[in-house]
Short mmCIF file of C-alpha atoms and ligand atoms in Angstrom, two decimals:
data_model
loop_
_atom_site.label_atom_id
_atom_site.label_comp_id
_atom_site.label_asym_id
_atom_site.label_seq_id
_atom_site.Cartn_x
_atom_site.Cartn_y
_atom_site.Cartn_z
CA UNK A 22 4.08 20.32 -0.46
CA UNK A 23 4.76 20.10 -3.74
CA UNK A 24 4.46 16.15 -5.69
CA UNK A 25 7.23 16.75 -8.14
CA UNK A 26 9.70 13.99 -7.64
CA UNK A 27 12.80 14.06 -9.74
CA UNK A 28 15.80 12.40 -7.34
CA UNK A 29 17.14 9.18 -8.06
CA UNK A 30 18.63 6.61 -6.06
CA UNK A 31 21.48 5.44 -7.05
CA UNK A 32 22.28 2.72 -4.17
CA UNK A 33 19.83 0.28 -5.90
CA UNK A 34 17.99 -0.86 -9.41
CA UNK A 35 15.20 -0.11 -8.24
CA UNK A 36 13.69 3.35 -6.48
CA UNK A 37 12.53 2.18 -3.20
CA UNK A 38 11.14 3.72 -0.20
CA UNK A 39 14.26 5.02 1.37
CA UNK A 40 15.05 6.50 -2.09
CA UNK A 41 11.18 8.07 -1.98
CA UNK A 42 12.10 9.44 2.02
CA UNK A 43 15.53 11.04 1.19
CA UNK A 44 13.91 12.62 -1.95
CA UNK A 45 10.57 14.76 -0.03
CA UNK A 46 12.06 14.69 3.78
CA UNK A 47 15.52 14.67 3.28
CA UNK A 48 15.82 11.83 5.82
CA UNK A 49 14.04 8.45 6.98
CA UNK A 50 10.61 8.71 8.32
CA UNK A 51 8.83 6.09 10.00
CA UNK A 52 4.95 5.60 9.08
CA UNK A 53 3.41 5.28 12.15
CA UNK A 54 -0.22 2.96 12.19
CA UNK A 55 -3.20 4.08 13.39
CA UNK A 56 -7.13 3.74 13.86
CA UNK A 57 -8.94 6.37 12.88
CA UNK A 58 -11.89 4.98 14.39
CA UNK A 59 -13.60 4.24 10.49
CA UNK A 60 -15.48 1.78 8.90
CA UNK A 61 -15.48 0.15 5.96
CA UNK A 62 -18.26 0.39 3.39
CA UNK A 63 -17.65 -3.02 1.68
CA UNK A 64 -18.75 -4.00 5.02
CA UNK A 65 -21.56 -1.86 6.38
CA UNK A 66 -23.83 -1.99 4.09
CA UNK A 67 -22.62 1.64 2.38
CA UNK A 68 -21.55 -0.70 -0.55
CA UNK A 69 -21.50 -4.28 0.51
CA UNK A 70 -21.67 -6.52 3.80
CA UNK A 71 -19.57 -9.57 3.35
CA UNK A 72 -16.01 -7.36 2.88
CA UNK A 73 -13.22 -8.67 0.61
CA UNK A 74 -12.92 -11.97 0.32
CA UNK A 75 -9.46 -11.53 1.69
CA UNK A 76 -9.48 -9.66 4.00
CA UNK A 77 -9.84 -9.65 7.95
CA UNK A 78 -8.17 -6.30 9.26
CA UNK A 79 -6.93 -7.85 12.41
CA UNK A 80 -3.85 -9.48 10.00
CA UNK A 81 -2.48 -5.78 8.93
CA UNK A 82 -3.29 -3.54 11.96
CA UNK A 83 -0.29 -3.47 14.67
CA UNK A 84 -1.19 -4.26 18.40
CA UNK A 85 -0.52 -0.61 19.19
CA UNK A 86 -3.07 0.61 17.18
CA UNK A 87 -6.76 0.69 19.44
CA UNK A 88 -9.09 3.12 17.84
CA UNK A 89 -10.49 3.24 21.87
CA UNK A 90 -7.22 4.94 22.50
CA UNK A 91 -8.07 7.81 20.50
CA UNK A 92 -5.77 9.33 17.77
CA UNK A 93 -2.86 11.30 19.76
CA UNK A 94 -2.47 8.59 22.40
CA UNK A 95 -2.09 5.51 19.91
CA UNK A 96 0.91 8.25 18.27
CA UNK A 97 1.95 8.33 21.79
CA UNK A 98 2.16 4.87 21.82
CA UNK A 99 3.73 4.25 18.27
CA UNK A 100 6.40 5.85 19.04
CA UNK A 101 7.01 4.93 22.43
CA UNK A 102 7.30 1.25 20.48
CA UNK A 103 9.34 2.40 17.50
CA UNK A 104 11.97 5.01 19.50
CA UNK A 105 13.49 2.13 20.62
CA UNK A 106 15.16 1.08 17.81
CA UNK A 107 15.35 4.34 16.24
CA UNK A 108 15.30 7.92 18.72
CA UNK A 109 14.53 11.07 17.19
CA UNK A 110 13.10 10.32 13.83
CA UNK A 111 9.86 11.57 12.35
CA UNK A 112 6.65 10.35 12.20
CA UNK A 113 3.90 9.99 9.53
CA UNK A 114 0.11 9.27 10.98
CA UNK A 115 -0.70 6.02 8.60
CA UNK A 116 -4.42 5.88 9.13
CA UNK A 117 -4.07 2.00 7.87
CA UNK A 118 -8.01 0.62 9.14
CA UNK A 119 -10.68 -0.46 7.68
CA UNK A 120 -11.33 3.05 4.73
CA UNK A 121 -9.52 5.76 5.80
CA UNK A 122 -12.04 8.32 3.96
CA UNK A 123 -15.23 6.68 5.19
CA UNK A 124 -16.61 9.55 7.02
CA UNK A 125 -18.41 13.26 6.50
CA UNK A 126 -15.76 15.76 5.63
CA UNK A 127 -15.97 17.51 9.27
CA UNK A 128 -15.03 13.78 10.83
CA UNK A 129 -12.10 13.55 8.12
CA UNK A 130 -10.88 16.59 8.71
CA UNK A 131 -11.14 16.54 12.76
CA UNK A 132 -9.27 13.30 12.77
CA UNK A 133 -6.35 14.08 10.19
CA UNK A 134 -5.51 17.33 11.96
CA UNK A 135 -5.64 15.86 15.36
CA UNK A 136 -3.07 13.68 14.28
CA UNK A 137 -1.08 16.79 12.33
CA UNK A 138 -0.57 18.64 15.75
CA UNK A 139 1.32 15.96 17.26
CA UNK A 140 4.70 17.74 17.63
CA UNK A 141 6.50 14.73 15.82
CA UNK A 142 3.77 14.28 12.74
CA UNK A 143 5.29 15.77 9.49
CA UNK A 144 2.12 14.48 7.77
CA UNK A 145 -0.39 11.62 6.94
CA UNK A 146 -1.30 8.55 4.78
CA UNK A 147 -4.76 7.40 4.28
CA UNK A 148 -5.17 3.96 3.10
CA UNK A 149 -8.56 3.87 1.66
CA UNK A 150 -10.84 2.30 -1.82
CA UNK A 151 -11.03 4.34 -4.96
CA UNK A 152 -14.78 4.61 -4.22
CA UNK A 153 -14.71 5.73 -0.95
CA UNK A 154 -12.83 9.58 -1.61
CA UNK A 155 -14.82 12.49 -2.31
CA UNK A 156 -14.69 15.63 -5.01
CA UNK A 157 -15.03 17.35 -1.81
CA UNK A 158 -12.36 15.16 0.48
CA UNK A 159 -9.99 15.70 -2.43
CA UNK A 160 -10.07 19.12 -2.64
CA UNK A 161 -9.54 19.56 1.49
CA UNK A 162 -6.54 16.88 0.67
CA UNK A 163 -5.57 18.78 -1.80
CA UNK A 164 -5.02 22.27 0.21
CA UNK A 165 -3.38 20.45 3.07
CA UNK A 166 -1.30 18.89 0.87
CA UNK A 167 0.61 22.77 0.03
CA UNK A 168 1.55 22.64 3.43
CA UNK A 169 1.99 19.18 4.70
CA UNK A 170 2.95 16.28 3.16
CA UNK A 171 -0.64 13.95 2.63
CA UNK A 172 -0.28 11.40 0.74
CA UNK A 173 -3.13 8.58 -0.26
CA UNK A 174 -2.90 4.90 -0.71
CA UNK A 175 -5.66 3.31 -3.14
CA UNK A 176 -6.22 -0.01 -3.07
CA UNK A 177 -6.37 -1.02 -6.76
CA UNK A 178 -5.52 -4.75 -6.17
CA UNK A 179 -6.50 -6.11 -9.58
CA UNK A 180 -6.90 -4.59 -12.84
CA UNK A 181 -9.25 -7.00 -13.99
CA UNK A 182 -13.00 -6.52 -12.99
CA UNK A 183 -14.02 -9.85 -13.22
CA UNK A 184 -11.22 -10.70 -10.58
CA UNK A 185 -12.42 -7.71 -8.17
CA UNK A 186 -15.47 -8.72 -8.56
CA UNK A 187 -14.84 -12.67 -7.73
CA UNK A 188 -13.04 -11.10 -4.55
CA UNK A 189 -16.11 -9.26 -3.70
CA UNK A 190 -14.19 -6.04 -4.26
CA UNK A 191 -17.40 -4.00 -4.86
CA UNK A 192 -15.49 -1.41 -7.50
CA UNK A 193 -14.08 -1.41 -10.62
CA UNK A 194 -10.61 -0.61 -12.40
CA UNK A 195 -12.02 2.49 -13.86
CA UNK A 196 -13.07 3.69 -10.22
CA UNK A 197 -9.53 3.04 -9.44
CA UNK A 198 -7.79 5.11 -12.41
CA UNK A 199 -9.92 8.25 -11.88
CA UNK A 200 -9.41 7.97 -7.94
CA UNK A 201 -5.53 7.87 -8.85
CA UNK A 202 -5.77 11.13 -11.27
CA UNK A 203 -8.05 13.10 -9.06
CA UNK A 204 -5.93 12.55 -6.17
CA UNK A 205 -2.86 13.17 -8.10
CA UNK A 206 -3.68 16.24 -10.27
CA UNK A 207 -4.59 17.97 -6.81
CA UNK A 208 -1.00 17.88 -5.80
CA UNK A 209 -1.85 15.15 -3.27
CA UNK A 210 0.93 12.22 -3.12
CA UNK A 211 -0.41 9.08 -4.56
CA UNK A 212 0.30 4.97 -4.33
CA UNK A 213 -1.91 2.15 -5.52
CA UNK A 214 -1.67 -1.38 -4.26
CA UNK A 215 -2.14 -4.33 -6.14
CA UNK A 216 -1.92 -7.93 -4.47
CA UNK A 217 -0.77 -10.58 -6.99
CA UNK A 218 -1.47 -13.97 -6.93
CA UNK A 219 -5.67 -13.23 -6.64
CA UNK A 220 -7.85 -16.58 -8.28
CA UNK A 221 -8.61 -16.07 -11.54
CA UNK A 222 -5.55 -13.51 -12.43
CA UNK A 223 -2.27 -15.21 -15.10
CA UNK A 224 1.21 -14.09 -14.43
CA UNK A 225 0.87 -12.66 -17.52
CA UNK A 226 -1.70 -10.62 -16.24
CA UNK A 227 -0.51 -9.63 -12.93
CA UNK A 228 2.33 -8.23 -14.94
CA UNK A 229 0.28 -6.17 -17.51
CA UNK A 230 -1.76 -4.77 -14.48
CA UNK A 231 1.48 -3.66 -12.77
CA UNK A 232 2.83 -1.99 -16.14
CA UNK A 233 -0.71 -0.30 -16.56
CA UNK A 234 -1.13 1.23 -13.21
CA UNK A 235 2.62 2.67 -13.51
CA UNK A 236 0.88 4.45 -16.31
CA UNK A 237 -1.22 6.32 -14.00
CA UNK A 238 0.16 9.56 -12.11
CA UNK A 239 0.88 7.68 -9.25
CA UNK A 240 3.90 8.27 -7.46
CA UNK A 241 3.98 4.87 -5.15
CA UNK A 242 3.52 1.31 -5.37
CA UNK A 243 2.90 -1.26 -3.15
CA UNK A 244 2.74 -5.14 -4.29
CA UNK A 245 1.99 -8.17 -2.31
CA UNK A 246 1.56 -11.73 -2.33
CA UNK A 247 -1.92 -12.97 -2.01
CA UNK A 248 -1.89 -14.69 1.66
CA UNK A 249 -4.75 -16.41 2.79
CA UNK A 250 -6.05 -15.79 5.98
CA UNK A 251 -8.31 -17.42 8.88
CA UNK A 252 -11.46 -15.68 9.39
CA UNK A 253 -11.88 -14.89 5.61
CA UNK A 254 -14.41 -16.09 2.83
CA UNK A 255 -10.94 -17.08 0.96
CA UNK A 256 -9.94 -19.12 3.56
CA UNK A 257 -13.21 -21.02 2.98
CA UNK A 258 -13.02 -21.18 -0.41
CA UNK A 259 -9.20 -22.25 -0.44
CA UNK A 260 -10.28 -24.78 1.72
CA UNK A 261 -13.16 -26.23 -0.38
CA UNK A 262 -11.03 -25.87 -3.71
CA UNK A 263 -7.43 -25.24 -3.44
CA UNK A 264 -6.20 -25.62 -7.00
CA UNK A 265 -8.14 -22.10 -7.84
CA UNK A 266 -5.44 -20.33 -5.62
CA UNK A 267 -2.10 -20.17 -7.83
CA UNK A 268 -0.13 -19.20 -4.62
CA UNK A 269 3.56 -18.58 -5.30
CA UNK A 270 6.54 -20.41 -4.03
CA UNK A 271 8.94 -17.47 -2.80
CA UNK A 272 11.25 -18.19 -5.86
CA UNK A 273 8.38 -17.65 -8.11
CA UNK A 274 7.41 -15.02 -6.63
CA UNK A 275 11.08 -12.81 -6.80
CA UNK A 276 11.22 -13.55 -10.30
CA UNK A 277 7.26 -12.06 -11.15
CA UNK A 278 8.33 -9.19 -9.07
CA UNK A 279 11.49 -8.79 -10.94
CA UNK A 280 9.15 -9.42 -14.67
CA UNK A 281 7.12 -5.92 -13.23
CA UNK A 282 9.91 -4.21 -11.75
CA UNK A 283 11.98 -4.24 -15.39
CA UNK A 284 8.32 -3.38 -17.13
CA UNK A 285 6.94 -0.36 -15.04
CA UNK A 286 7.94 3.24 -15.43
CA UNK A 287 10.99 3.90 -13.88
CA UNK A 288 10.55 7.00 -11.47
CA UNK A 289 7.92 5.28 -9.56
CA UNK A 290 8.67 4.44 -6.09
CA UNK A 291 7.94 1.08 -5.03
CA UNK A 292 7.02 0.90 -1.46
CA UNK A 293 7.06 -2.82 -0.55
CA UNK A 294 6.70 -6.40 -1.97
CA UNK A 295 5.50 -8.58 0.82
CA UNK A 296 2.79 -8.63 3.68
CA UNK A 297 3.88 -10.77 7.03
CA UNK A 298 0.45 -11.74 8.38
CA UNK A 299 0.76 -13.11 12.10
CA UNK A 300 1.36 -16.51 12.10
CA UNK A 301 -1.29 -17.56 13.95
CA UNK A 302 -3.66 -16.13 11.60
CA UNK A 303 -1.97 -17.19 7.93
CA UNK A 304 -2.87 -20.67 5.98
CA UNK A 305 -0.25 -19.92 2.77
CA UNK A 306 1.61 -19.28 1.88
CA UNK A 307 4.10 -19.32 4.62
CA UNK A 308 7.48 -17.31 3.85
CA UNK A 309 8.34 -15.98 7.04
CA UNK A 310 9.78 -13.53 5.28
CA UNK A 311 10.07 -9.58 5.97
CA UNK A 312 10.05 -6.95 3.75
CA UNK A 313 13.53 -5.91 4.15
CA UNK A 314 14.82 -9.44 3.55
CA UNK A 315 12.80 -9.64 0.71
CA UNK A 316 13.92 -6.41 -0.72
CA UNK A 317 17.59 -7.58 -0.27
CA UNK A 318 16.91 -11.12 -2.31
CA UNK A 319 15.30 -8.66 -5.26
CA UNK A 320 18.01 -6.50 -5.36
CA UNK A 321 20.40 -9.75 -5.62
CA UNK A 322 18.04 -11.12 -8.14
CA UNK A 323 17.72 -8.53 -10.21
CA UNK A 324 21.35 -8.30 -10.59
CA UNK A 325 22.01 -11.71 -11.41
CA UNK A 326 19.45 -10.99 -14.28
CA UNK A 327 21.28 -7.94 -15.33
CA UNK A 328 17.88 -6.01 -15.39
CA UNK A 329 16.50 -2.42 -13.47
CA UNK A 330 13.85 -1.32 -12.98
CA UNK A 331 12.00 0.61 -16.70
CA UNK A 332 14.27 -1.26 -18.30
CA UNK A 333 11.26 -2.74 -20.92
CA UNK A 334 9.20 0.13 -20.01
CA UNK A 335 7.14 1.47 -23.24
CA UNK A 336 6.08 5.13 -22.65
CA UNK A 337 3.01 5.07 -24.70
S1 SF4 B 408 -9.80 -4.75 2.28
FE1 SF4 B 408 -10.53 -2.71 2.86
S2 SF4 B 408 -12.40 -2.46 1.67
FE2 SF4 B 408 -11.99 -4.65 1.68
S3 SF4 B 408 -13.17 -5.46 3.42
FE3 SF4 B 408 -11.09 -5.01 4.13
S4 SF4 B 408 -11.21 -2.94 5.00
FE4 SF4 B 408 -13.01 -3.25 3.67
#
C-alpha cells in the first residue's frame, strides 16, 4: 500500500485521524489493542533494566488485551467489545505492549501475520523504540507494506537527549530521526510520539521538538500530556520533588497544543492529544478528559485564535 497521502480534510483546522482513515481506507477503522506477547529491552537487560521513568504498561494496555490469550483470540475479543457500539467496521491489529519489534524476525513475522489472517484485519500498527527495529525488520515491513497497510509508531518523546536520558529513555534523538526515515523511505506508514510536559523540557522547547519532528517523513503524530503514574520511578521522584514536574493545567495545555499545531507542517496527521490513564493508577494531572472531548475544545480553540494548523510552518 502505497504512503502517498495527498487528501485534505476540510471539516476541521487541523488533519486528524478521521481525516488520515477516510484518506487510505476510505472509511473509519478502529485500531484494535493487542499483546504480542514482547518484551521490552529498556527493561530486560537488552538495553536497560529500570524502564522509563514513566512508564508502567498496565496504564495504556486495555483489559481485553492478555498476551495468554494468544493473538487471534484477544482480536476475537476486541471486537466482540468494540461491535457494540459500532457493527461491521474494520479492524487494525495495534500491537500496543511493551516493544512491538523486540523479537527475531521469524517471531515478528509469525505474530504480525497471525494477526493479518483474521478475516476483519486490514492491517497492523507496531508501537515500538527507534532502537529496537531492524535493517532486516524494515525491509520485511517494508514488502508487507505493498500489500497491506503496516504502519509503525516510534516513540520519540523528547527531542532533547539530556531529557531522554533524565527519563531513562536509553536512546537518543538521532536514533529516533533515522528510525523515522528508514521506516518511511521503505513505503512503511510512519508516526512518532512525543509526550510534553517531561522535567527538564521549556514550552519553548516542547514546541521546537514538535516543529522538528514534523520535519521528518513522518506521516502521524501523536502528543500527550506527561501523567504521572503509580508504580513508576516518576511517581517517586514527583513525590520527593514536585516543583521539577511543570505539569499543565488543561487550559495550558490547549493553548501549547494549539502553539505546535499552527507551527508543524501541515499535511501531517495528528493522531491524538491526550492519554486517560485509569484513575486508580494516575497522581496528575487529573483531567478526566477523553480524547474526543479534547479534540472538540482544540478545534474551538483554535478558532477563537483564528489559527490552522502550518499556519507558521517554515519549510526549510
Ligand atoms: S515506555 Fe516502552 S520502552 Fe519505555 S519502559 Fe515502557 S515499554 Fe519499555
Amino acid at each position: 500500500m502505497k504512503s502517498n497521502v495527498t487528501t485534505r480534510s476540510n471539516e476541521r483546522r487541523y488533519r486528524d485521524h478521521a481525516a488520515f482513515s477516510r484518506a487510505i481506507f476510505g472509511e473509519r477503522v478502529q485500531k484494535l489493542s493487542i499483546d504480542g506477547g514482547f518484551s521490552c529491552p529498556n527493561r530486560d537487560g537488552t538495553i536497560g533494566t529500570g524502564g522509563c521513568s514513566f512508564c508502567n504498561n498496565h496504564a495504556f494496555v486495555p483489559e481485553y488485551c492478555r498476551r495468554e490469550s494468544g493473538i487471534t483470540r484477544q482480536i476475537e475479543e476486541g471486537i466482540r467489545f468494540f461491535e457494540r457500539k459500532y457493527s461491521g467496521q474494520k479492524y487494525l491489529a495495534y500491537f500496543q505492549a511493551y516493544s512491538g519489534t523486540h523479537a527475531p524476525l521469524e517471531v515478528l513475522r509469525e505474530r504480525y501475520e497471525e494477526a493479518l489472517a483474521h478475516p476483519r484485519v486490514i492491517g497492523i500498527v507496531i508501537a515500538t523504540r527507534p532502537d529496537t527495529v531492524t535493517c532486516e525488520t524494515l525491509d520485511y515491513l517494508g514488502t508487507l507494506a505493498r500489500e497491506r497497510y503496516v504502519c509503525i509508531e516510534f516513540g520519540v518523546e523528547s527531542t532533547r537527549d539530556d531529557v531522554l536520558a533524565r527519563i531513562n529513555r536509553g536512546h537518543g534523538v538521532a536514533e529516533a530521526e533515522i528510525a523515522c526515515r528508514e521506516s518511511a523511505r521503505r513505503g512503511i506508514f510512519t508516526g512518532a510520539h512525543l509526550i510534553l510536559g517531561l522535567p527538564g523540557e521549556s514550552r519553548r522547547e516542547m514546541v521546537e521538538g514538535a516543529v522538528q519532528v514534523s520535519r521528518w517523513p513522518v506521516h502521524l503524530l501523536k502528543l500527550h500530556q506527561l501523567q504521572v503514574v503509580e508504580g513508576t520511578r516518576m511517581a517517586e521522584e514527583y513525590r520527593a520533588r514536585p516543583g521539577d514536574f511543570p505539569l499543565h493545567a488543561l487550559d495550558e495545555y490547549l493553548d501549547l497544543v494549539v502553539d505546535i499545531v499552527e507551527h508543524i507542517r501541515p499535511d501531517l496527521y495528528l493522531e491524538r492529544f491526550v492519554n486517560q490513564t485509569p484513575a486508580e493508577l494516575l497522581i496528575a494531572p487529573r483531567w478526566g478528559v477523553k480524547n474526543f472531548e479534547f479534540a472538540m475544545m482544540l478545534e474551538r480553540r483554535l478558532k477563537e485564535r483564528g489559527t490552522w494548523q502550518g499556519k507558521y510552518y517554515e519549510d526549510k
